[in-house]
mmCIF file with all atom_site columns, C-alpha atoms in Angstrom:
data_model
loop_
_atom_site.group_PDB
_atom_site.id
_atom_site.type_symbol
_atom_site.label_atom_id
_atom_site.label_alt_id
_atom_site.label_comp_id
_atom_site.label_asym_id
_atom_site.label_entity_id
_atom_site.label_seq_id
_atom_site.pdbx_PDB_ins_code
_atom_site.Cartn_x
_atom_site.Cartn_y
_atom_site.Cartn_z
_atom_site.occupancy
_atom_site.B_iso_or_equiv
_atom_site.pdbx_formal_charge
_atom_site.auth_seq_id
_atom_site.auth_comp_id
_atom_site.auth_asym_id
_atom_site.auth_atom_id
_atom_site.pdbx_PDB_model_num
ATOM 1   C CA . MET A 1 1   ? -5.970 39.173 6.231   1.00 0.00 ? 87  MET A CA 1
ATOM 2   C CA . LEU A 1 2   ? -6.722 42.577 4.712   1.00 0.00 ? 88  LEU A CA 1
ATOM 3   C CA . PRO A 1 3   ? -3.117 43.190 3.539   1.00 0.00 ? 89  PRO A CA 1
ATOM 4   C CA . TYR A 1 4   ? -3.244 39.919 1.568   1.00 0.00 ? 90  TYR A CA 1
ATOM 5   C CA . VAL A 1 5   ? -6.568 40.811 -0.031  1.00 0.00 ? 91  VAL A CA 1
ATOM 6   C CA . VAL A 1 6   ? -5.500 44.340 -0.909  1.00 0.00 ? 92  VAL A CA 1
ATOM 7   C CA . GLY A 1 7   ? -2.137 43.126 -2.248  1.00 0.00 ? 93  GLY A CA 1
ATOM 8   C CA . ILE A 1 8   ? -3.626 40.539 -4.571  1.00 0.00 ? 94  ILE A CA 1
ATOM 9   C CA . VAL A 1 9   ? -6.463 42.821 -5.726  1.00 0.00 ? 95  VAL A CA 1
ATOM 10  C CA . LEU A 1 10  ? -4.030 45.662 -6.405  1.00 0.00 ? 96  LEU A CA 1
ATOM 11  C CA . SER A 1 11  ? -1.614 43.408 -8.314  1.00 0.00 ? 97  SER A CA 1
ATOM 12  C CA . ILE A 1 12  ? -4.462 42.164 -10.489 1.00 0.00 ? 98  ILE A CA 1
ATOM 13  C CA . GLY A 1 13  ? -5.686 45.729 -10.968 1.00 0.00 ? 99  GLY A CA 1
ATOM 14  C CA . VAL A 1 14  ? -2.229 46.938 -12.006 1.00 0.00 ? 100 VAL A CA 1
ATOM 15  C CA . ALA A 1 15  ? -1.842 43.958 -14.362 1.00 0.00 ? 101 ALA A CA 1
ATOM 16  C CA . LEU A 1 16  ? -5.216 44.658 -15.980 1.00 0.00 ? 102 LEU A CA 1
ATOM 17  C CA . PHE A 1 17  ? -4.444 48.371 -16.266 1.00 0.00 ? 103 PHE A CA 1
ATOM 18  C CA . ALA A 1 18  ? -1.021 47.619 -17.779 1.00 0.00 ? 104 ALA A CA 1
ATOM 19  C CA . ARG A 1 19  ? -2.706 45.253 -20.249 1.00 0.00 ? 105 ARG A CA 1
ATOM 20  C CA . TRP A 1 20  ? -5.400 47.817 -21.104 1.00 0.00 ? 106 TRP A CA 1
ATOM 21  C CA . VAL A 1 21  ? -2.985 50.695 -21.826 1.00 0.00 ? 107 VAL A CA 1
ATOM 22  C CA . GLY A 1 22  ? -0.269 48.479 -23.299 1.00 0.00 ? 108 GLY A CA 1
ATOM 23  C CA . PHE A 1 23  ? 2.471  48.970 -20.692 1.00 0.00 ? 109 PHE A CA 1
ATOM 24  C CA . ASP A 1 24  ? 3.024  45.232 -20.432 1.00 0.00 ? 110 ASP A CA 1
ATOM 25  C CA . ARG A 1 25  ? 3.699  44.831 -24.156 1.00 0.00 ? 111 ARG A CA 1
ATOM 26  C CA . ASP A 1 26  ? 7.201  46.064 -23.428 1.00 0.00 ? 112 ASP A CA 1
ATOM 27  C CA . ARG A 1 27  ? 9.507  43.445 -21.930 1.00 0.00 ? 113 ARG A CA 1
ATOM 28  C CA . ALA A 1 28  ? 10.788 46.091 -19.502 1.00 0.00 ? 114 ALA A CA 1
ATOM 29  C CA . PHE A 1 29  ? 7.525  46.530 -17.578 1.00 0.00 ? 115 PHE A CA 1
ATOM 30  C CA . TYR A 1 30  ? 7.672  43.580 -15.167 1.00 0.00 ? 116 TYR A CA 1
ATOM 31  C CA . PRO A 1 31  ? 11.467 43.756 -14.638 1.00 0.00 ? 117 PRO A CA 1
ATOM 32  C CA . THR A 1 32  ? 10.960 47.409 -13.684 1.00 0.00 ? 118 THR A CA 1
ATOM 33  C CA . VAL A 1 33  ? 8.126  46.434 -11.336 1.00 0.00 ? 119 VAL A CA 1
ATOM 34  C CA . LEU A 1 34  ? 10.490 43.912 -9.712  1.00 0.00 ? 120 LEU A CA 1
ATOM 35  C CA . ILE A 1 35  ? 13.181 46.550 -9.153  1.00 0.00 ? 121 ILE A CA 1
ATOM 36  C CA . VAL A 1 36  ? 10.692 49.030 -7.683  1.00 0.00 ? 122 VAL A CA 1
ATOM 37  C CA . ILE A 1 37  ? 9.219  46.375 -5.393  1.00 0.00 ? 123 ILE A CA 1
ATOM 38  C CA . ALA A 1 38  ? 12.675 45.412 -4.141  1.00 0.00 ? 124 ALA A CA 1
ATOM 39  C CA . SER A 1 39  ? 13.608 49.045 -3.502  1.00 0.00 ? 125 SER A CA 1
ATOM 40  C CA . TYR A 1 40  ? 10.954 49.632 -0.854  1.00 0.00 ? 126 TYR A CA 1
ATOM 41  C CA . TYR A 1 41  ? 12.833 47.790 1.886   1.00 0.00 ? 127 TYR A CA 1
ATOM 42  C CA . VAL A 1 42  ? 15.794 50.117 1.238   1.00 0.00 ? 128 VAL A CA 1
ATOM 43  C CA . LEU A 1 43  ? 13.413 53.081 1.534   1.00 0.00 ? 129 LEU A CA 1
ATOM 44  C CA . PHE A 1 44  ? 12.084 51.792 4.849   1.00 0.00 ? 130 PHE A CA 1
ATOM 45  C CA . ALA A 1 45  ? 15.653 51.445 6.129   1.00 0.00 ? 131 ALA A CA 1
ATOM 46  C CA . ALA A 1 46  ? 16.468 54.986 5.016   1.00 0.00 ? 132 ALA A CA 1
ATOM 47  C CA . MET A 1 47  ? 13.375 56.276 6.800   1.00 0.00 ? 133 MET A CA 1
ATOM 48  C CA . ILE A 1 48  ? 14.711 55.036 10.135  1.00 0.00 ? 134 ILE A CA 1
ATOM 49  C CA . GLY A 1 49  ? 18.184 56.384 9.377   1.00 0.00 ? 135 GLY A CA 1
ATOM 50  C CA . SER A 1 50  ? 20.074 53.120 9.813   1.00 0.00 ? 136 SER A CA 1
ATOM 51  C CA . MET A 1 51  ? 23.031 52.982 7.433   1.00 0.00 ? 137 MET A CA 1
ATOM 52  C CA . GLN A 1 52  ? 23.715 49.358 8.375   1.00 0.00 ? 138 GLN A CA 1
ATOM 53  C CA . THR A 1 53  ? 20.140 48.385 7.482   1.00 0.00 ? 139 THR A CA 1
ATOM 54  C CA . VAL A 1 54  ? 20.308 50.400 4.245   1.00 0.00 ? 140 VAL A CA 1
ATOM 55  C CA . VAL A 1 55  ? 23.441 48.457 3.258   1.00 0.00 ? 141 VAL A CA 1
ATOM 56  C CA . LEU A 1 56  ? 21.866 45.085 4.103   1.00 0.00 ? 142 LEU A CA 1
ATOM 57  C CA . GLU A 1 57  ? 18.639 45.914 2.301   1.00 0.00 ? 143 GLU A CA 1
ATOM 58  C CA . SER A 1 58  ? 20.610 47.235 -0.684  1.00 0.00 ? 144 SER A CA 1
ATOM 59  C CA . ALA A 1 59  ? 22.488 43.936 -0.890  1.00 0.00 ? 145 ALA A CA 1
ATOM 60  C CA . LEU A 1 60  ? 19.180 42.042 -0.982  1.00 0.00 ? 146 LEU A CA 1
ATOM 61  C CA . MET A 1 61  ? 17.784 44.480 -3.534  1.00 0.00 ? 147 MET A CA 1
ATOM 62  C CA . THR A 1 62  ? 20.829 43.932 -5.733  1.00 0.00 ? 148 THR A CA 1
ATOM 63  C CA . LEU A 1 63  ? 19.925 40.251 -6.095  1.00 0.00 ? 149 LEU A CA 1
ATOM 64  C CA . PHE A 1 64  ? 16.509 41.198 -7.452  1.00 0.00 ? 150 PHE A CA 1
ATOM 65  C CA . VAL A 1 65  ? 17.980 43.872 -9.733  1.00 0.00 ? 151 VAL A CA 1
ATOM 66  C CA . ILE A 1 66  ? 20.323 41.231 -11.182 1.00 0.00 ? 152 ILE A CA 1
ATOM 67  C CA . ALA A 1 67  ? 17.349 38.911 -11.708 1.00 0.00 ? 153 ALA A CA 1
ATOM 68  C CA . ALA A 1 68  ? 15.378 41.726 -13.375 1.00 0.00 ? 154 ALA A CA 1
ATOM 69  C CA . VAL A 1 69  ? 18.212 42.447 -15.796 1.00 0.00 ? 155 VAL A CA 1
ATOM 70  C CA . ALA A 1 70  ? 18.793 38.740 -16.474 1.00 0.00 ? 156 ALA A CA 1
ATOM 71  C CA . GLY A 1 71  ? 15.088 38.290 -17.138 1.00 0.00 ? 157 GLY A CA 1
ATOM 72  C CA . PHE A 1 72  ? 14.953 41.310 -19.408 1.00 0.00 ? 158 PHE A CA 1
ATOM 73  C CA . LYS A 1 73  ? 18.013 40.261 -21.391 1.00 0.00 ? 159 LYS A CA 1
ATOM 74  C CA . GLY A 1 74  ? 17.275 36.539 -21.266 1.00 0.00 ? 160 GLY A CA 1
ATOM 75  C CA . SER A 1 75  ? 14.078 34.739 -20.368 1.00 0.00 ? 161 SER A CA 1
ATOM 76  C CA . ALA A 1 76  ? 11.141 36.598 -18.829 1.00 0.00 ? 162 ALA A CA 1
ATOM 77  C CA . TRP A 1 77  ? 10.513 33.435 -16.798 1.00 0.00 ? 163 TRP A CA 1
ATOM 78  C CA . ILE A 1 78  ? 13.428 34.589 -14.622 1.00 0.00 ? 164 ILE A CA 1
ATOM 79  C CA . VAL A 1 79  ? 11.335 37.641 -13.703 1.00 0.00 ? 165 VAL A CA 1
ATOM 80  C CA . VAL A 1 80  ? 8.362  35.406 -12.871 1.00 0.00 ? 166 VAL A CA 1
ATOM 81  C CA . ALA A 1 81  ? 10.599 33.354 -10.561 1.00 0.00 ? 167 ALA A CA 1
ATOM 82  C CA . ALA A 1 82  ? 12.147 36.475 -9.019  1.00 0.00 ? 168 ALA A CA 1
ATOM 83  C CA . LEU A 1 83  ? 8.754  38.058 -8.332  1.00 0.00 ? 169 LEU A CA 1
ATOM 84  C CA . ALA A 1 84  ? 7.616  34.846 -6.645  1.00 0.00 ? 170 ALA A CA 1
ATOM 85  C CA . GLY A 1 85  ? 10.982 34.683 -4.865  1.00 0.00 ? 171 GLY A CA 1
ATOM 86  C CA . HIS A 1 86  ? 10.492 38.199 -3.566  1.00 0.00 ? 172 HIS A CA 1
ATOM 87  C CA . GLY A 1 87  ? 7.173  37.034 -2.140  1.00 0.00 ? 173 GLY A CA 1
ATOM 88  C CA . ILE A 1 88  ? 9.039  34.295 -0.277  1.00 0.00 ? 174 ILE A CA 1
ATOM 89  C CA . GLN A 1 89  ? 11.562 36.874 0.861   1.00 0.00 ? 175 GLN A CA 1
ATOM 90  C CA . ASP A 1 90  ? 8.661  38.966 2.196   1.00 0.00 ? 176 ASP A CA 1
ATOM 91  C CA . ALA A 1 91  ? 7.485  35.987 4.242   1.00 0.00 ? 177 ALA A CA 1
ATOM 92  C CA . ILE A 1 92  ? 10.891 35.540 5.915   1.00 0.00 ? 178 ILE A CA 1
ATOM 93  C CA . HIS A 1 93  ? 12.228 39.096 5.711   1.00 0.00 ? 179 HIS A CA 1
ATOM 94  C CA . GLY A 1 94  ? 11.997 39.744 9.437   1.00 0.00 ? 180 GLY A CA 1
ATOM 95  C CA . HIS A 1 95  ? 14.268 36.748 10.047  1.00 0.00 ? 181 HIS A CA 1
ATOM 96  C CA . ILE A 1 96  ? 16.853 38.009 7.534   1.00 0.00 ? 182 ILE A CA 1
ATOM 97  C CA . VAL A 1 97  ? 17.075 41.725 8.296   1.00 0.00 ? 183 VAL A CA 1
ATOM 98  C CA . ALA A 1 98  ? 15.873 43.652 11.335  1.00 0.00 ? 184 ALA A CA 1
ATOM 99  C CA . ASN A 1 99  ? 14.333 46.722 9.693   1.00 0.00 ? 185 ASN A CA 1
ATOM 100 C CA . ALA A 1 100 ? 12.238 48.749 12.120  1.00 0.00 ? 186 ALA A CA 1
ATOM 101 C CA . GLY A 1 101 ? 11.025 50.957 9.266   1.00 0.00 ? 187 GLY A CA 1
ATOM 102 C CA . VAL A 1 102 ? 8.953  48.192 7.661   1.00 0.00 ? 188 VAL A CA 1
ATOM 103 C CA . PRO A 1 103 ? 5.263  48.704 8.459   1.00 0.00 ? 189 PRO A CA 1
ATOM 104 C CA . ALA A 1 104 ? 3.725  45.695 10.212  1.00 0.00 ? 190 ALA A CA 1
ATOM 105 C CA . TRP A 1 105 ? 1.331  45.066 7.304   1.00 0.00 ? 191 TRP A CA 1
ATOM 106 C CA . TRP A 1 106 ? 3.945  45.415 4.554   1.00 0.00 ? 192 TRP A CA 1
ATOM 107 C CA . PRO A 1 107 ? 5.349  41.860 4.321   1.00 0.00 ? 193 PRO A CA 1
ATOM 108 C CA . ALA A 1 108 ? 1.847  40.373 3.916   1.00 0.00 ? 194 ALA A CA 1
ATOM 109 C CA . TRP A 1 109 ? 0.787  43.016 1.402   1.00 0.00 ? 195 TRP A CA 1
ATOM 110 C CA . CYS A 1 110 ? 3.998  42.741 -0.611  1.00 0.00 ? 196 CYS A CA 1
ATOM 111 C CA . LEU A 1 111 ? 3.913  38.938 -0.596  1.00 0.00 ? 197 LEU A CA 1
ATOM 112 C CA . ALA A 1 112 ? 0.396  38.998 -2.053  1.00 0.00 ? 198 ALA A CA 1
ATOM 113 C CA . TYR A 1 113 ? 1.322  41.676 -4.590  1.00 0.00 ? 199 TYR A CA 1
ATOM 114 C CA . ASP A 1 114 ? 4.456  39.797 -5.677  1.00 0.00 ? 200 ASP A CA 1
ATOM 115 C CA . VAL A 1 115 ? 2.622  36.517 -6.149  1.00 0.00 ? 201 VAL A CA 1
ATOM 116 C CA . GLY A 1 116 ? -0.128 38.289 -8.085  1.00 0.00 ? 202 GLY A CA 1
ATOM 117 C CA . ALA A 1 117 ? 2.394  40.047 -10.332 1.00 0.00 ? 203 ALA A CA 1
ATOM 118 C CA . ALA A 1 118 ? 4.280  36.780 -10.901 1.00 0.00 ? 204 ALA A CA 1
ATOM 119 C CA . GLY A 1 119 ? 1.006  35.102 -11.832 1.00 0.00 ? 205 GLY A CA 1
ATOM 120 C CA . ALA A 1 120 ? 0.056  37.916 -14.198 1.00 0.00 ? 206 ALA A CA 1
ATOM 121 C CA . LEU A 1 121 ? 3.389  37.764 -16.012 1.00 0.00 ? 207 LEU A CA 1
ATOM 122 C CA . ALA A 1 122 ? 3.244  33.963 -16.189 1.00 0.00 ? 208 ALA A CA 1
ATOM 123 C CA . TRP A 1 123 ? -0.244 34.206 -17.698 1.00 0.00 ? 209 TRP A CA 1
ATOM 124 C CA . ILE A 1 124 ? 1.003  36.704 -20.302 1.00 0.00 ? 210 ILE A CA 1
ATOM 125 C CA . LEU A 1 125 ? 3.960  34.471 -21.184 1.00 0.00 ? 211 LEU A CA 1
ATOM 126 C CA . ILE A 1 126 ? 1.816  31.350 -21.452 1.00 0.00 ? 212 ILE A CA 1
ATOM 127 C CA . ARG A 1 127 ? -0.541 33.201 -23.770 1.00 0.00 ? 213 ARG A CA 1
ATOM 128 C CA . ALA A 1 128 ? 2.552  34.375 -25.713 1.00 0.00 ? 214 ALA A CA 1
ATOM 129 C CA . ASP A 1 129 ? 1.395  38.005 -25.560 1.00 0.00 ? 215 ASP A CA 1
ATOM 130 C CA . VAL A 1 130 ? 4.929  39.078 -24.634 1.00 0.00 ? 216 VAL A CA 1
ATOM 131 C CA . PRO A 1 131 ? 8.005  37.350 -26.014 1.00 0.00 ? 217 PRO A CA 1
ATOM 132 C CA . SER A 1 132 ? 9.586  35.199 -23.329 1.00 0.00 ? 218 SER A CA 1
ATOM 133 C CA . THR A 1 133 ? 13.136 35.777 -24.547 1.00 0.00 ? 219 THR A CA 1
ATOM 134 C CA . ALA A 1 134 ? 15.032 38.922 -25.408 1.00 0.00 ? 220 ALA A CA 1
ATOM 135 C CA . GLU A 1 135 ? 16.293 37.449 -28.680 1.00 0.00 ? 221 GLU A CA 1
ATOM 136 C CA . SER A 1 136 ? 12.753 37.318 -30.018 1.00 0.00 ? 222 SER A CA 1
ATOM 137 C CA . VAL A 1 137 ? 12.495 41.110 -29.816 1.00 0.00 ? 223 VAL A CA 1
ATOM 138 C CA . GLY A 1 138 ? 16.092 41.992 -30.670 1.00 0.00 ? 224 GLY A CA 1
ATOM 139 C CA . VAL A 1 139 ? 17.371 42.911 -27.198 1.00 0.00 ? 225 VAL A CA 1
ATOM 140 C CA . THR A 1 140 ? 21.130 42.402 -27.098 1.00 0.00 ? 226 THR A CA 1
ATOM 141 C CA . GLU A 1 141 ? 23.881 43.116 -24.643 1.00 0.00 ? 227 GLU A CA 1
#
């Protein structure tokens, strides 16, 4: 239970801090958070020295990187969905990839963090504090 509590509290704390200092005014903040979150499973695989697991985890990470870029260049709602989707991936990760480097508490913590971050970004978008589309701030390909 503690990993869930810490994950959600930390995600809310990071969201409030980002709001306070203005990090989240930039459309790149939450897509970057998504990429960093997705990279940890690759790190855990590297820590155990399994090239096969690094490749598998990198393939999964690539999906979230694509979503982060699509959300940055298109609709930020893609990032909300991808953060929530990463939470789902955390819940089933052990059934997808056998990664002995993942701490036992990590999937629960990361699931809670991901859902909290998705909720924070959704709240920002609903309040219209950050433009939901790249066109509204002049981001082009």
